[in-house]
PDB file of N, CA and C in Angstrom:
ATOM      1  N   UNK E  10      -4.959  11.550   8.826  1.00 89.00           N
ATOM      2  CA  UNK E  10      -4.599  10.147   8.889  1.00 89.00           C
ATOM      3  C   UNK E  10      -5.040   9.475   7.592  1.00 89.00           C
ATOM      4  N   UNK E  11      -4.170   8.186   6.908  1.00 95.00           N
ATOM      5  CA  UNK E  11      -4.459   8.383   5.837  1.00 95.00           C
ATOM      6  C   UNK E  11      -3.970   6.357   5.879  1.00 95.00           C
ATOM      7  N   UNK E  12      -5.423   5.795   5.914  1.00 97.00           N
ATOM      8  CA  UNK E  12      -5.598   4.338   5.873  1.00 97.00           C
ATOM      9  C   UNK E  12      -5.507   3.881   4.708  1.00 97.00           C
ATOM     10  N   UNK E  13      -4.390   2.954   4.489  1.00 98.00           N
ATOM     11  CA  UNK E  13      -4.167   2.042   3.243  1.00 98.00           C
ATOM     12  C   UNK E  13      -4.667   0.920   3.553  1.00 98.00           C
ATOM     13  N   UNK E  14      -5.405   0.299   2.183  1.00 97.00           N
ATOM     14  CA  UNK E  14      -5.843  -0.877   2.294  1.00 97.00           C
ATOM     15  C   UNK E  14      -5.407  -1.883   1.005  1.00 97.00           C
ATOM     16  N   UNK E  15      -5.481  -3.024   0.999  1.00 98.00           N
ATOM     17  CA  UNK E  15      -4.684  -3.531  -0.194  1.00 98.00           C
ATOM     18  C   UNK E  15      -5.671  -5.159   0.244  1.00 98.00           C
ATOM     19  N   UNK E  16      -6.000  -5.465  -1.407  1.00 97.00           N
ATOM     20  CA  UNK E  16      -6.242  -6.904  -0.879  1.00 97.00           C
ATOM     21  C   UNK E  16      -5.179  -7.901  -1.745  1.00 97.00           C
ATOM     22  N   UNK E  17      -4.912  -9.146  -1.011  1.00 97.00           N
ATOM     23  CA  UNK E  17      -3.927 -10.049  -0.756  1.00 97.00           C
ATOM     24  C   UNK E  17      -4.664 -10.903  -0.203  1.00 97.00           C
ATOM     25  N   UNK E  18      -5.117 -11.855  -0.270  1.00 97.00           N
ATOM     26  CA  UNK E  18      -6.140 -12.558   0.131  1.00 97.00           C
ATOM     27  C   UNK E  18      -4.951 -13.870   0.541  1.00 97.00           C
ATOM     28  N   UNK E  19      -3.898 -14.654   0.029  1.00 97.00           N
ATOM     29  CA  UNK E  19      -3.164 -15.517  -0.055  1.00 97.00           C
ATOM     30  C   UNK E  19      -2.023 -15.241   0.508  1.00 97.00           C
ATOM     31  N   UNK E  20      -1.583 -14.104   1.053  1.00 98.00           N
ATOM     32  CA  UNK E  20      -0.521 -13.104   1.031  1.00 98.00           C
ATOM     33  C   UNK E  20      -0.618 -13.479   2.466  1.00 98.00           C
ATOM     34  N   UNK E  21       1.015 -14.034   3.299  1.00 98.00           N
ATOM     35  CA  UNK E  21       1.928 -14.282   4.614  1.00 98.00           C
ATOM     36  C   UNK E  21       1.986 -12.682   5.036  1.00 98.00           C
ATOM     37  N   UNK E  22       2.322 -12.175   4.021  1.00 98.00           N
ATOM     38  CA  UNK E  22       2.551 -10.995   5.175  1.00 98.00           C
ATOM     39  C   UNK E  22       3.126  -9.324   3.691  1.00 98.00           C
ATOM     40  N   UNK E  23       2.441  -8.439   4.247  1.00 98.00           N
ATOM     41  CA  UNK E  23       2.331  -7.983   3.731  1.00 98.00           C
ATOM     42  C   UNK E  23       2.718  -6.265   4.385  1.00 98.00           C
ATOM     43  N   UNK E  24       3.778  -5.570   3.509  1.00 98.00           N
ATOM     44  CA  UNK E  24       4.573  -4.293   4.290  1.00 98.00           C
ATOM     45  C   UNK E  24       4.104  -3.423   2.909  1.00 98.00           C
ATOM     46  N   UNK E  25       3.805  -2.030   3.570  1.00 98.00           N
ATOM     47  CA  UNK E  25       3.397  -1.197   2.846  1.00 98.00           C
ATOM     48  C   UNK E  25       4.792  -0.062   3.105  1.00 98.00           C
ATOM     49  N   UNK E  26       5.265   0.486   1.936  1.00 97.00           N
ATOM     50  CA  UNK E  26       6.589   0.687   1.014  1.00 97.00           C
ATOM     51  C   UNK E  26       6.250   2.289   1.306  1.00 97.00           C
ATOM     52  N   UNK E  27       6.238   3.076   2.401  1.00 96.00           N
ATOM     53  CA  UNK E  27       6.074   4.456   2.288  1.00 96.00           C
ATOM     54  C   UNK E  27       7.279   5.377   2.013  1.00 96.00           C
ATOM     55  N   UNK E  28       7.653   5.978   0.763  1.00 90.00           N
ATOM     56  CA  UNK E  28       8.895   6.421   0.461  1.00 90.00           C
ATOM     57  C   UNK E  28      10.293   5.984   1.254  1.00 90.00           C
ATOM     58  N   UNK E  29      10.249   4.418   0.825  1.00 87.00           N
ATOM     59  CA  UNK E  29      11.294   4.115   1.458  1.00 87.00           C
ATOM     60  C   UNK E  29      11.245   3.253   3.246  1.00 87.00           C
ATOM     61  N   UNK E  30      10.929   3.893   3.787  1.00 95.00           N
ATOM     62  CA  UNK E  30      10.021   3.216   5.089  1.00 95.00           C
ATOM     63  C   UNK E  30       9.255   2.457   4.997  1.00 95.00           C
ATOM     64  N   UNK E  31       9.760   1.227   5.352  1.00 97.00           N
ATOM     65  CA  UNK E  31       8.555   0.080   5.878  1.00 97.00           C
ATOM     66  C   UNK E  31       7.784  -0.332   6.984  1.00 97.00           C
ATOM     67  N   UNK E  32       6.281  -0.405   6.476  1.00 98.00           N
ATOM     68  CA  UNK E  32       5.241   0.160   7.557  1.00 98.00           C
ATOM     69  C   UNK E  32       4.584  -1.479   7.437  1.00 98.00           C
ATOM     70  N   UNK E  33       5.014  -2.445   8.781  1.00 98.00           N
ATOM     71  CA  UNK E  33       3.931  -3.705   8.508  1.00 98.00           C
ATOM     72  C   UNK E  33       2.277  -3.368   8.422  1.00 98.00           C
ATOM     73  N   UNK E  34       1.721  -4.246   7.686  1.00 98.00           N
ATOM     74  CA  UNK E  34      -0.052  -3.897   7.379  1.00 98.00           C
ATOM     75  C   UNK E  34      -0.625  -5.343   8.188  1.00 98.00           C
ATOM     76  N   UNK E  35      -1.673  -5.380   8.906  1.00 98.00           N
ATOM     77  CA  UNK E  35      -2.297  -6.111   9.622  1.00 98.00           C
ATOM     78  C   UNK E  35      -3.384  -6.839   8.820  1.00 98.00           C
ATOM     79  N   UNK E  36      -3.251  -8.167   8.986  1.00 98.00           N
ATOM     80  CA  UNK E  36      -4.729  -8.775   8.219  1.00 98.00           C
ATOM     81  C   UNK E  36      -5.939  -8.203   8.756  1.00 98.00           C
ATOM     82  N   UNK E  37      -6.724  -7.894   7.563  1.00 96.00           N
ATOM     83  CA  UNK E  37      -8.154  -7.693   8.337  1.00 96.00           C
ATOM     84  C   UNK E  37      -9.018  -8.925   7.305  1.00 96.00           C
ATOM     85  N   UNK E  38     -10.194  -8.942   7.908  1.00 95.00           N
ATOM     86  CA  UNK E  38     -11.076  -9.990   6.842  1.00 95.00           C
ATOM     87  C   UNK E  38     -11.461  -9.894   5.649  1.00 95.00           C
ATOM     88  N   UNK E  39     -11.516 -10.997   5.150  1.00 97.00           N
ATOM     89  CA  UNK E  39     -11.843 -11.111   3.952  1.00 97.00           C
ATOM     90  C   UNK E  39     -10.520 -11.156   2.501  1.00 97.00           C
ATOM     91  N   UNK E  40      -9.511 -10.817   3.433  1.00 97.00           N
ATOM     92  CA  UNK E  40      -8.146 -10.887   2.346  1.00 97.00           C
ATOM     93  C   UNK E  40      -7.324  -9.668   2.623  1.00 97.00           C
ATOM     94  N   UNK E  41      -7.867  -9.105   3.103  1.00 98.00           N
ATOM     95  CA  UNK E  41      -7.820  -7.657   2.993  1.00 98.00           C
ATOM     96  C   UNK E  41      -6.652  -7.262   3.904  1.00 98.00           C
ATOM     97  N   UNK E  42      -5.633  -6.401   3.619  1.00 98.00           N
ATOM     98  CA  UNK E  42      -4.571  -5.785   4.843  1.00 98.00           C
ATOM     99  C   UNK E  42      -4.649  -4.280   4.766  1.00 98.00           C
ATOM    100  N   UNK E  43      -4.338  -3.859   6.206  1.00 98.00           N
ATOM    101  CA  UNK E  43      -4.282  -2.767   6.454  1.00 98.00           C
ATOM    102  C   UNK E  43      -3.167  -1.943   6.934  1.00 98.00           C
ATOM    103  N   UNK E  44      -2.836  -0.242   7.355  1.00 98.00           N
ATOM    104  CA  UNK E  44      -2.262  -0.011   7.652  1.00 98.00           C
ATOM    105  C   UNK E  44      -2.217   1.235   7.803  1.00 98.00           C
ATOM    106  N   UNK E  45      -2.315   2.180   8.927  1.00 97.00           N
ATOM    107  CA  UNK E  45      -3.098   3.804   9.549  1.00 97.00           C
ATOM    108  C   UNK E  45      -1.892   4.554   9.662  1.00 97.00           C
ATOM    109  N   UNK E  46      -1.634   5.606   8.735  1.00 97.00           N
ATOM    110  CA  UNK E  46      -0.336   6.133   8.958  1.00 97.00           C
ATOM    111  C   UNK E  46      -0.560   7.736   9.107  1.00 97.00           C
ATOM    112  N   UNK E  47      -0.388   8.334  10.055  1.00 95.00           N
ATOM    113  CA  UNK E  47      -1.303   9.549  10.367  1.00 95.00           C
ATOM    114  C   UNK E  47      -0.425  10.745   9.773  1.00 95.00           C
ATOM    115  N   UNK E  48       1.128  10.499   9.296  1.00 93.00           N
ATOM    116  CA  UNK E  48       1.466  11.669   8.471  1.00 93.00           C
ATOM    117  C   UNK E  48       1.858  11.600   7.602  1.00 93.00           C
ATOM    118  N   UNK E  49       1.116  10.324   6.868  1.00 95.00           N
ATOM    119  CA  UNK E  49       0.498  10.248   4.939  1.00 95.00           C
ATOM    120  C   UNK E  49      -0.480  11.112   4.773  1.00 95.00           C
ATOM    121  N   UNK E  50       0.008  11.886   3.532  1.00 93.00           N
ATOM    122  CA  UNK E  50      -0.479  12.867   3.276  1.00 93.00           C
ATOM    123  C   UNK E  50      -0.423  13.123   1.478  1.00 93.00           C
ATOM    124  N   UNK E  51      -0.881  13.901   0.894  1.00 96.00           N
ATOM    125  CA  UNK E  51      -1.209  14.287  -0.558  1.00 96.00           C
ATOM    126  C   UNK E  51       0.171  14.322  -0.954  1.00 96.00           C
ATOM    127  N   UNK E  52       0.636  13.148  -2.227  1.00 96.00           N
ATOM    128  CA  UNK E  52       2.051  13.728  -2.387  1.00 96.00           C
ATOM    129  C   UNK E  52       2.430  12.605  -2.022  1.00 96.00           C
ATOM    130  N   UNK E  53       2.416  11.970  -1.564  1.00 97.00           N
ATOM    131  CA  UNK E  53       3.273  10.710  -0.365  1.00 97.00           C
ATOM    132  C   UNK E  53       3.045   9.739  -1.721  1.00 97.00           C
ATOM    133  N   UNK E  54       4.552   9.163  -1.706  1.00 97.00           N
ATOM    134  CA  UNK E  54       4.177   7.789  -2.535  1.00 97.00           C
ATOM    135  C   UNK E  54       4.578   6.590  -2.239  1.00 97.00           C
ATOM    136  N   UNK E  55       3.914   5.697  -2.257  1.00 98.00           N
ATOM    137  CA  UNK E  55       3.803   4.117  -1.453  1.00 98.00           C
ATOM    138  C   UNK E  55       3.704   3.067  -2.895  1.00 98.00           C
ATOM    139  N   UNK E  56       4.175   2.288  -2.005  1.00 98.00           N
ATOM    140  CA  UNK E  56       3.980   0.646  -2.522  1.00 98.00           C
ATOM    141  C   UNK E  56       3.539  -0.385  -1.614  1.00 98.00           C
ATOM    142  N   UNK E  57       3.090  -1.303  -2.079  1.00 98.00           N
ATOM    143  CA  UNK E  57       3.341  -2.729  -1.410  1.00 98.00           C
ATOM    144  C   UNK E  57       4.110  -3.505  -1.637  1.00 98.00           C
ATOM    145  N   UNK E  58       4.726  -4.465  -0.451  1.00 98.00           N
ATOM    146  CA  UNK E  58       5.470  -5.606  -1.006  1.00 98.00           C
ATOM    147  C   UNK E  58       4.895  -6.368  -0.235  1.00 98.00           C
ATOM    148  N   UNK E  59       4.350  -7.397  -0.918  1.00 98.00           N
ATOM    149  CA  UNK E  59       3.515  -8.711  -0.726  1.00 98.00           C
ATOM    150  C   UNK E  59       4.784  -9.726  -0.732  1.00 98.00           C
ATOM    151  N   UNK E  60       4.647 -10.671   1.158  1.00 98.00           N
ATOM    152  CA  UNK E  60       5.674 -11.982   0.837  1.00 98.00           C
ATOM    153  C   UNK E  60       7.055 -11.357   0.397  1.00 98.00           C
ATOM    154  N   UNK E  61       7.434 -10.750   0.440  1.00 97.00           N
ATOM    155  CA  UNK E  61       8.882  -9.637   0.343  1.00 97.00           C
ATOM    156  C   UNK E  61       9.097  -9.590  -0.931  1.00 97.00           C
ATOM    157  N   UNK E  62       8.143  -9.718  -1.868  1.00 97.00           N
ATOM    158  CA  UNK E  62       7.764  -8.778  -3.263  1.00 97.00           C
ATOM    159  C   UNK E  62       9.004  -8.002  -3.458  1.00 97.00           C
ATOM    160  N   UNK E  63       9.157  -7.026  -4.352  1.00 96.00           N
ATOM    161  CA  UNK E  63       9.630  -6.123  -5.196  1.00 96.00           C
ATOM    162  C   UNK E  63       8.844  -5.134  -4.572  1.00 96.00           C
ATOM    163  N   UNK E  64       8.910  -3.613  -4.703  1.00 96.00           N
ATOM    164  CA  UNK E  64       7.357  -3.126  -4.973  1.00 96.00           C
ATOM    165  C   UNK E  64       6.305  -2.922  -5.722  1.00 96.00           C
ATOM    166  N   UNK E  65       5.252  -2.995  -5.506  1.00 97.00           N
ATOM    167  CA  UNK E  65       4.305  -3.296  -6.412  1.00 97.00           C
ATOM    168  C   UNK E  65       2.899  -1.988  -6.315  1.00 97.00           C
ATOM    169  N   UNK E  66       2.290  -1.246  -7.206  1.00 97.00           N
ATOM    170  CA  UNK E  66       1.715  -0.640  -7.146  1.00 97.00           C
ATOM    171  C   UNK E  66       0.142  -0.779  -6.392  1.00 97.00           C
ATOM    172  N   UNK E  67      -0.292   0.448  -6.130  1.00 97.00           N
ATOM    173  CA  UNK E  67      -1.924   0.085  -5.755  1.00 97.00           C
ATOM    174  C   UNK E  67      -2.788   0.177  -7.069  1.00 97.00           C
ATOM    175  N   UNK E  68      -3.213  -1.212  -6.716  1.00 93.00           N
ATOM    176  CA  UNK E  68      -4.175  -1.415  -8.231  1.00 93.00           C
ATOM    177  C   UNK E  68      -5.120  -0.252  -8.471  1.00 93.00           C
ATOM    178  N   UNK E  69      -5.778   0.312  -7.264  1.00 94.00           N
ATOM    179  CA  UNK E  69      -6.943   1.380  -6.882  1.00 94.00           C
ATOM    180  C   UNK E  69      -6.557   2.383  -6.931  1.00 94.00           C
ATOM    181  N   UNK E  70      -5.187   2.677  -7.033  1.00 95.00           N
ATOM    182  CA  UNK E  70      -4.588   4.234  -7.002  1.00 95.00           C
ATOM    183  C   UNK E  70      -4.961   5.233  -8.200  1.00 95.00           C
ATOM    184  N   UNK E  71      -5.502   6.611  -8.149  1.00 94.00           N
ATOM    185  CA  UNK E  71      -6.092   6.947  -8.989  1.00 94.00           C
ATOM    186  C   UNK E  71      -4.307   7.797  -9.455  1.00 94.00           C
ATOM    187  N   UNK E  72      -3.398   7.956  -8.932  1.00 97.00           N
ATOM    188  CA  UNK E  72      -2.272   8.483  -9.655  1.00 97.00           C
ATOM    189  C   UNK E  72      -1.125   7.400  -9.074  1.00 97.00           C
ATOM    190  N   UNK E  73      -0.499   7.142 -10.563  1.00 97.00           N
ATOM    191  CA  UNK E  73       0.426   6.607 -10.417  1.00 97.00           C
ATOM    192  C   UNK E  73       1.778   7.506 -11.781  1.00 97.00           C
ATOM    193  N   UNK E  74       2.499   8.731 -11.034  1.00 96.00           N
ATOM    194  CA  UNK E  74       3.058   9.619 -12.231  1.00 96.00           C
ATOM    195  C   UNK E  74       4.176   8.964 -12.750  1.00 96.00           C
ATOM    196  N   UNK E  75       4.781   7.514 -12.381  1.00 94.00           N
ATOM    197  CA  UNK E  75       5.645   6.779 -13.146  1.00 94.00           C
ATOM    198  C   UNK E  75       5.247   5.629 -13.950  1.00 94.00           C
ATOM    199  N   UNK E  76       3.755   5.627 -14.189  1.00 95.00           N
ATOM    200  CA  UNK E  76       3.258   4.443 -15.192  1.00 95.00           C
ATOM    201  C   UNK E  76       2.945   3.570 -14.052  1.00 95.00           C
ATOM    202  N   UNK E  77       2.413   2.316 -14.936  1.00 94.00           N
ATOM    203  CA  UNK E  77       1.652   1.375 -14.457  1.00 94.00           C
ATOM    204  C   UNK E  77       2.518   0.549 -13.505  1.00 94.00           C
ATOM    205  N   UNK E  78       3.589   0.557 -12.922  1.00 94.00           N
ATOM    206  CA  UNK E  78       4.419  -0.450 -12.658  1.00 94.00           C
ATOM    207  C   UNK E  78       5.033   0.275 -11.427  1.00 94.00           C
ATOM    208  N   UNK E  79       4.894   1.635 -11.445  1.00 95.00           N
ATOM    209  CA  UNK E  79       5.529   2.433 -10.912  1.00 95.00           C
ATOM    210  C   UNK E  79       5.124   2.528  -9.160  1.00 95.00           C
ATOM    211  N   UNK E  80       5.434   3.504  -8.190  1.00 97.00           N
ATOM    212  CA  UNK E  80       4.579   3.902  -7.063  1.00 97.00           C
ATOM    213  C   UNK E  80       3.751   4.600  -7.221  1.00 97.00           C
ATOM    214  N   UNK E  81       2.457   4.369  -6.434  1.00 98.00           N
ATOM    215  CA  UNK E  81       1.316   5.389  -6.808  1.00 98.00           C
ATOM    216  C   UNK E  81       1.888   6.436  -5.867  1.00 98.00           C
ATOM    217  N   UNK E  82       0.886   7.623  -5.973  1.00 97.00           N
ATOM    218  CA  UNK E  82       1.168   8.987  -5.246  1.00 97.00           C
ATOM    219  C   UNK E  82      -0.279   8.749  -4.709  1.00 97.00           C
ATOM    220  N   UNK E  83      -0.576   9.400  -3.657  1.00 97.00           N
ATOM    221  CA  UNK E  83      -1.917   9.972  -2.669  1.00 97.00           C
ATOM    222  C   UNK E  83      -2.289  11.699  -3.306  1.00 97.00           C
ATOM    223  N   UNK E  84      -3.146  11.444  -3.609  1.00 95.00           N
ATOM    224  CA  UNK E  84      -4.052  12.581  -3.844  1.00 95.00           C
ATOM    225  C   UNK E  84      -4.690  13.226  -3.173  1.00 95.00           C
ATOM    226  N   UNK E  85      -4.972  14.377  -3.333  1.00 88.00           N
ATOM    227  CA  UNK E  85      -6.264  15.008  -2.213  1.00 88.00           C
ATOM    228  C   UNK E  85      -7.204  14.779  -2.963  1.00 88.00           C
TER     229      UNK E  85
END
């Protein structure tokens, strides 16, 4: 199982971009949204769209193989 977290502190509503599939993310405190997707896995690449955004990368993502702008990938 493989918990995304994203902060958006100002952010109505916020869908996490899993290859294509949109997965709503739940406020948790402090700004923070969430979202438990149990067959994300190494390889899987996501976005956010914040407020029905574009997609937008994870700032925290340690791979992102299309550049800075791009979708990150999940790592093991």
């Amino acid at each position: 199982m493989t918990t995304f977290r994203v902060w958006a502190p100002e952010a109505g509503e916020v869908v996490l971009d899993l290859e294509g599939r949109e997965v709503p993310m739940e406020s948790a405190e402090r700004g923070w949204w969430t979202a438990a997707v149990p067959e994300a896995g190494a390889g899987t690449e996501y976005a956010f769209r914040v407020d029905g955004s574009d997609p937008l990368p994870d700032p925290r993502s340690p791979s992102q193989p299309d550049g800075p702008n791009g979708r990150s990938r999940l790592v093991d």
